[in-house]
Tab-separated table of C-alpha atoms in Angstrom:
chain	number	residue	atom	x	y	z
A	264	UNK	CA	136.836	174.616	59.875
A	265	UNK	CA	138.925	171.712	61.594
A	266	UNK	CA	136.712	169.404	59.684
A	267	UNK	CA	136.702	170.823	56.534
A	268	UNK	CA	140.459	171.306	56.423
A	269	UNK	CA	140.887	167.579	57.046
A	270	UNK	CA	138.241	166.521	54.252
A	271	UNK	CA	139.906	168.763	51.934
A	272	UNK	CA	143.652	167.091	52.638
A	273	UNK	CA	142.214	163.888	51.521
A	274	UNK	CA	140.368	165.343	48.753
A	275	UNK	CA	143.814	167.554	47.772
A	276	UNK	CA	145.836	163.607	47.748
A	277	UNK	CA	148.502	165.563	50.555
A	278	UNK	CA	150.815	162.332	51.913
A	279	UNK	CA	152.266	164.669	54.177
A	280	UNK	CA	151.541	167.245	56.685
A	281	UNK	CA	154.757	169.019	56.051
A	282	UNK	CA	153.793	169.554	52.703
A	283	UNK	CA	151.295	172.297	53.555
A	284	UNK	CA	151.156	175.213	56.380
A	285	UNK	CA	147.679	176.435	58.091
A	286	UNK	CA	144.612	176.100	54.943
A	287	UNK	CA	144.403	178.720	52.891
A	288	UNK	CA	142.524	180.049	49.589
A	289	UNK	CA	145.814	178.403	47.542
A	290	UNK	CA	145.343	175.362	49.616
A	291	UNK	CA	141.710	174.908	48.596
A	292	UNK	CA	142.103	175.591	45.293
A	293	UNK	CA	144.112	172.617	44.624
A	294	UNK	CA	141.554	170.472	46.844
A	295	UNK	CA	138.886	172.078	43.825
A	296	UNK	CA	141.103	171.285	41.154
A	297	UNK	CA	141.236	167.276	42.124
A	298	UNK	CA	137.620	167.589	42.119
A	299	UNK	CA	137.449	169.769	38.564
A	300	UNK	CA	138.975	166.862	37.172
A	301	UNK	CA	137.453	163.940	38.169
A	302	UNK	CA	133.665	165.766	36.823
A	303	UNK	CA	132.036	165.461	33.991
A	304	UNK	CA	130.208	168.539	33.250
A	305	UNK	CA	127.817	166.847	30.647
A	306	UNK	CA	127.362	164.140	28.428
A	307	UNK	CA	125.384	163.355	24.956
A	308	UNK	CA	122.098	160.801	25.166
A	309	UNK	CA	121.237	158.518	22.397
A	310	UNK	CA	118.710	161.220	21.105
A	311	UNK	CA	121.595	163.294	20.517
A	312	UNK	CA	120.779	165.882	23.277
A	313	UNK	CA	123.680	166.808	25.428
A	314	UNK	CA	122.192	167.505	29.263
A	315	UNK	CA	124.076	169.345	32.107
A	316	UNK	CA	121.044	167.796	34.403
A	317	UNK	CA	122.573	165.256	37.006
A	318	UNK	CA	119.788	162.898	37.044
A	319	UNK	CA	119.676	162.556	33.214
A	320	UNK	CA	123.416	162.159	33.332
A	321	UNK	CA	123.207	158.956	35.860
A	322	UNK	CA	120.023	157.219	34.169
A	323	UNK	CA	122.367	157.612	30.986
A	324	UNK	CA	125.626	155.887	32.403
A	325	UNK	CA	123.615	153.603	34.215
A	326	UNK	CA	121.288	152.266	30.923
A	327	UNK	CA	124.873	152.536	29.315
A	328	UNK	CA	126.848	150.164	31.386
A	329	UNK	CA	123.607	148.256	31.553
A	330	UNK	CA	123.434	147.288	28.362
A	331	UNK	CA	127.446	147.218	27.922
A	332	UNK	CA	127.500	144.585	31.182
A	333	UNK	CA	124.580	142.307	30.419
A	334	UNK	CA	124.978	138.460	28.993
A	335	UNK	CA	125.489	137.591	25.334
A	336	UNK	CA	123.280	134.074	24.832
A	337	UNK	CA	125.543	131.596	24.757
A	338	UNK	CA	125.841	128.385	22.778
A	339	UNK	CA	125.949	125.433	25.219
A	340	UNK	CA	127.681	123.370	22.658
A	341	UNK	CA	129.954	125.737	22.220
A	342	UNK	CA	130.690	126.240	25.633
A	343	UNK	CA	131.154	122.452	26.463
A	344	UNK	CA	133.533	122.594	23.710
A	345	UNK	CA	135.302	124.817	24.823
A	346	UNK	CA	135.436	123.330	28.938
A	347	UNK	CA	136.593	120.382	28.084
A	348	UNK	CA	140.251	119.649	29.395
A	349	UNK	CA	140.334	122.668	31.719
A	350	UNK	CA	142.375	121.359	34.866
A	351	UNK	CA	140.102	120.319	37.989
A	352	UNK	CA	140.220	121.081	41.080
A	353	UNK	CA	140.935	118.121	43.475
A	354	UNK	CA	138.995	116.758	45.957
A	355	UNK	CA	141.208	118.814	48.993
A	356	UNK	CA	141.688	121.751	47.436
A	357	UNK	CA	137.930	121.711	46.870
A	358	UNK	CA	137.520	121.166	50.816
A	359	UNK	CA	140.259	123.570	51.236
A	360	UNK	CA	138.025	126.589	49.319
A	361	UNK	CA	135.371	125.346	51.429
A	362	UNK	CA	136.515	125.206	54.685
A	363	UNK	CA	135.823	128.423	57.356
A	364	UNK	CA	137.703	131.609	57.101
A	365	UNK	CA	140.559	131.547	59.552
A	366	UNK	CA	141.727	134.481	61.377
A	367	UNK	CA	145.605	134.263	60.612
A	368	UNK	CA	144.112	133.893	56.969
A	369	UNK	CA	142.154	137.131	57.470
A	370	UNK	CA	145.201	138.447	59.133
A	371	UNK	CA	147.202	137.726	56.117
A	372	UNK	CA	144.848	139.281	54.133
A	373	UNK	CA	144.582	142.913	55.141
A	374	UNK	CA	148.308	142.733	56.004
A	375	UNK	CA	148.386	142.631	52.503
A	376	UNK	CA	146.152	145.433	51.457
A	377	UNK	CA	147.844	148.457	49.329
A	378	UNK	CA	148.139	150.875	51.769
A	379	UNK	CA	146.205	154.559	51.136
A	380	UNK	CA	143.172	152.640	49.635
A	381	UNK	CA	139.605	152.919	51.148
A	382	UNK	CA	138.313	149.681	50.199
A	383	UNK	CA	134.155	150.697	51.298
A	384	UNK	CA	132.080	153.457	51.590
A	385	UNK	CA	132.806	154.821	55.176
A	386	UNK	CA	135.978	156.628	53.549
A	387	UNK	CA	138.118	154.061	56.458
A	388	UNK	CA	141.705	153.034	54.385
A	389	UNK	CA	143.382	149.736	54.966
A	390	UNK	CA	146.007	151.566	56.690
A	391	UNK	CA	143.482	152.447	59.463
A	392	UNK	CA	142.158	148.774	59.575
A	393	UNK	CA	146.201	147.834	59.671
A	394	UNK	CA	147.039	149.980	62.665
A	395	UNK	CA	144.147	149.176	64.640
A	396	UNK	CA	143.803	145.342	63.765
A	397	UNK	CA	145.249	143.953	67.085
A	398	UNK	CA	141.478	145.743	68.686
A	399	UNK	CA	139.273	145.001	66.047
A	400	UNK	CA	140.672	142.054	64.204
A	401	UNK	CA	138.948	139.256	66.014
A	402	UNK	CA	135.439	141.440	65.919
A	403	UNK	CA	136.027	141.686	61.898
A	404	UNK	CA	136.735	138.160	61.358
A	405	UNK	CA	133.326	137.351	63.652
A	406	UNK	CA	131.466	139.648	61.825
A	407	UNK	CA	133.333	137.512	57.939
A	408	UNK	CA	132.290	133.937	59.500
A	409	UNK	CA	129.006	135.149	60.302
A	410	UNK	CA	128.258	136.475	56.412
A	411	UNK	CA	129.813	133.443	55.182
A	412	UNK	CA	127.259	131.484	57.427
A	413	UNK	CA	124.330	133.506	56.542
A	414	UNK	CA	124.953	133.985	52.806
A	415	UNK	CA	124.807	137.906	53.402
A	416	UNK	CA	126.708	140.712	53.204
A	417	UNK	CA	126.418	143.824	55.800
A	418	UNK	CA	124.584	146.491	54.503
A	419	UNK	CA	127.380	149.320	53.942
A	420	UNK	CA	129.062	146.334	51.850
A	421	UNK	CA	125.995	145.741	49.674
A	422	UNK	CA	125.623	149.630	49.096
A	423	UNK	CA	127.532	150.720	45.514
A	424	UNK	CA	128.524	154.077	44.396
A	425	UNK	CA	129.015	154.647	40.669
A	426	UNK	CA	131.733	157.495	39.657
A	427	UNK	CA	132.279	157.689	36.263
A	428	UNK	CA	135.838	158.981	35.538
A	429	UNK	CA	136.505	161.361	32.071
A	430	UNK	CA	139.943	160.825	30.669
A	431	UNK	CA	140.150	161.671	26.802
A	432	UNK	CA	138.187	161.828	23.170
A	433	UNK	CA	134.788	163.587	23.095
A	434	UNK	CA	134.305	163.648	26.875
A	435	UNK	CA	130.406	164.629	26.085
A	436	UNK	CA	130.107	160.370	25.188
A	437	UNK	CA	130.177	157.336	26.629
A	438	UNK	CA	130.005	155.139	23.334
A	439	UNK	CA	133.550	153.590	22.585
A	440	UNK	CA	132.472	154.684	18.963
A	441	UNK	CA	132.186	158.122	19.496
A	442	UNK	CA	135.154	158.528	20.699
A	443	UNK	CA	138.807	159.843	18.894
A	444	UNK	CA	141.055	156.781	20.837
A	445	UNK	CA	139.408	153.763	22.025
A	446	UNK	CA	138.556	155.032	25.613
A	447	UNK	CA	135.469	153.829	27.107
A	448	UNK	CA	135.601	156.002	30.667
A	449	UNK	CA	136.058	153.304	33.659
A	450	UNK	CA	133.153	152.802	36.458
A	451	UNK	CA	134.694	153.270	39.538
A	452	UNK	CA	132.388	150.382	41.881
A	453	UNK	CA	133.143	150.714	46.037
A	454	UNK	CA	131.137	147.511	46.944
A	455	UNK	CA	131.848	143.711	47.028
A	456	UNK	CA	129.056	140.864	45.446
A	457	UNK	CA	126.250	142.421	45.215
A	458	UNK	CA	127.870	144.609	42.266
A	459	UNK	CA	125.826	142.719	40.279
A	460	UNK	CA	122.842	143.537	41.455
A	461	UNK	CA	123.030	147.123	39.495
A	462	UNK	CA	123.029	145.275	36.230
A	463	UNK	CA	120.579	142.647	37.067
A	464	UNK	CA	116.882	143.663	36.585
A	465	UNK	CA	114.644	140.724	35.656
A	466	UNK	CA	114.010	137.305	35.929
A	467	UNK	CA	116.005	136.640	32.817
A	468	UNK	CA	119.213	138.700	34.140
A	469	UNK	CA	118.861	136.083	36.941
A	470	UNK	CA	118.640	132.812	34.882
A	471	UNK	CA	121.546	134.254	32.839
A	472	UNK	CA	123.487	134.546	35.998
A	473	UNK	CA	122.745	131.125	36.932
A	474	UNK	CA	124.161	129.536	33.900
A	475	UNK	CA	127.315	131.264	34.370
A	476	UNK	CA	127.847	130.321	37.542
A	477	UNK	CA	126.904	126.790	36.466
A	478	UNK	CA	129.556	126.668	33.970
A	479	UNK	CA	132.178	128.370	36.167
A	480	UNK	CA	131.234	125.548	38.450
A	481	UNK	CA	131.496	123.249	35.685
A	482	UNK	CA	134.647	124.390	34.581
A	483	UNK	CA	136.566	124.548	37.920
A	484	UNK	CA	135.103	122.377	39.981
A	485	UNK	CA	134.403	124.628	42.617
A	486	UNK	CA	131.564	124.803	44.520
A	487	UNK	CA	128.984	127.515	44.344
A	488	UNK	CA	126.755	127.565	47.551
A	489	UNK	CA	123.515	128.106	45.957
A	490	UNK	CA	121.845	128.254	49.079
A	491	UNK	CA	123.959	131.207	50.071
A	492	UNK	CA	123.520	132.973	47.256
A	493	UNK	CA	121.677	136.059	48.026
A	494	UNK	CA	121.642	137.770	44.869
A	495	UNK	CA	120.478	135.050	42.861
């Protein structure tokens, strides 16, 4: 009951514990009502079927956002065009981008994290990576250097989960056409990198990826580590 009580406070968005006295059925209500509102109950597939069932809902979104997401061809005259003039990066700032993570820089970083946000999967906020920092800082920033050397994420940061969030219109559609405003709903992503790995499904995903990457390297003069590049 302990357990449950403190799964349904985060659930329920309570700041405070004054706010609330022991749980009760009122209490849990509002924890269900968070929860009412972030569903959706059903949604319409190209066919024009509308499905309840879970598992036709997700192969929809994710075929949806799949198709949204993917690359347009581009025109490599065009895109020259368009690169040339861009400001470069110099030389140092190039080495700076380059050089290893540092652990005031790290420091810096999380110090600077919006507080109440879980940034990964485990459900931990910044707030508990804040208060704790001066035990675990110098194990995190080990555990940074060590992907940054290796080219590879942990697996519970290469792990995504997909929530798709209604808002307004026809709330049975995920086509911006179908729609009465101009609302696509928003995927929610908890992951880092390897996001794009739930778009990318073939070898020409991946040659389409490279060519971006080329041209972002192109453009800025920043280096992309190739060889570190585990998703590609």
């Amino acid at each position: 009951m302990q357990e449950r009580s403190k799964g349904a406070l985060v659930r329920a968005r309570f700041t405070k514990l004054q706010d609330i006295d022991t749980p009760t059925a009122f209490f849990f209500s509002l924890e269900k009502s968070v929860v009412k509102r972030k569903q959706m109950l059903c949604l319409r597939l190209p066919e024009g079927k509308v499905t309840t069932e879970p598992a036709e809902m997700r192969k929809h979104a994710v075929d949806f956002y799949t198709d949204l997401f993917k690359a347009d061809e581009c025109d490599v005259d065009s895109a020259e065009e368009l690169l040339q003039g861009l400001p470069q990066l110099s030389s140092e700032e190039q080495n700076t981008l380059s050089s290893e993570l540092t652990f005031d820089e790290l420091t810096a970083a999380v110090s600077q994290m919006a507080s109440g946000k879980a940034p990964g999967i485990d459900g931990l906020s910044s707030d508990f990576f804040k208060h704790f920092w001066s035990l675990m800082g110098q194990d995190i920033c080990y555990v940074f250097k060590e992907c940054f050397e290796e080219g590879m994420l942990p697996a519970s940061s290469r792990r995504a989960v997909l929530s798709l969030l209604p808002k307004k219109g026809d709330l049975t559609s995920l086509k911006k056409q179908e729609t009465s405003g101009s609302f696509i709903p928003p995927v929610v992503v908890s992951a880092y990198a390897d996001d794009i790995n739930i778009i990318i499904q073939g070898h020409t995903d991946v040659q389409e990826l490279k060519e971006s990457l080329a041209l972002y390297e192109k453009a800025s003069s920043a280096r992309v580590n190739w060889g570190k590049s585990e998703a590609v």
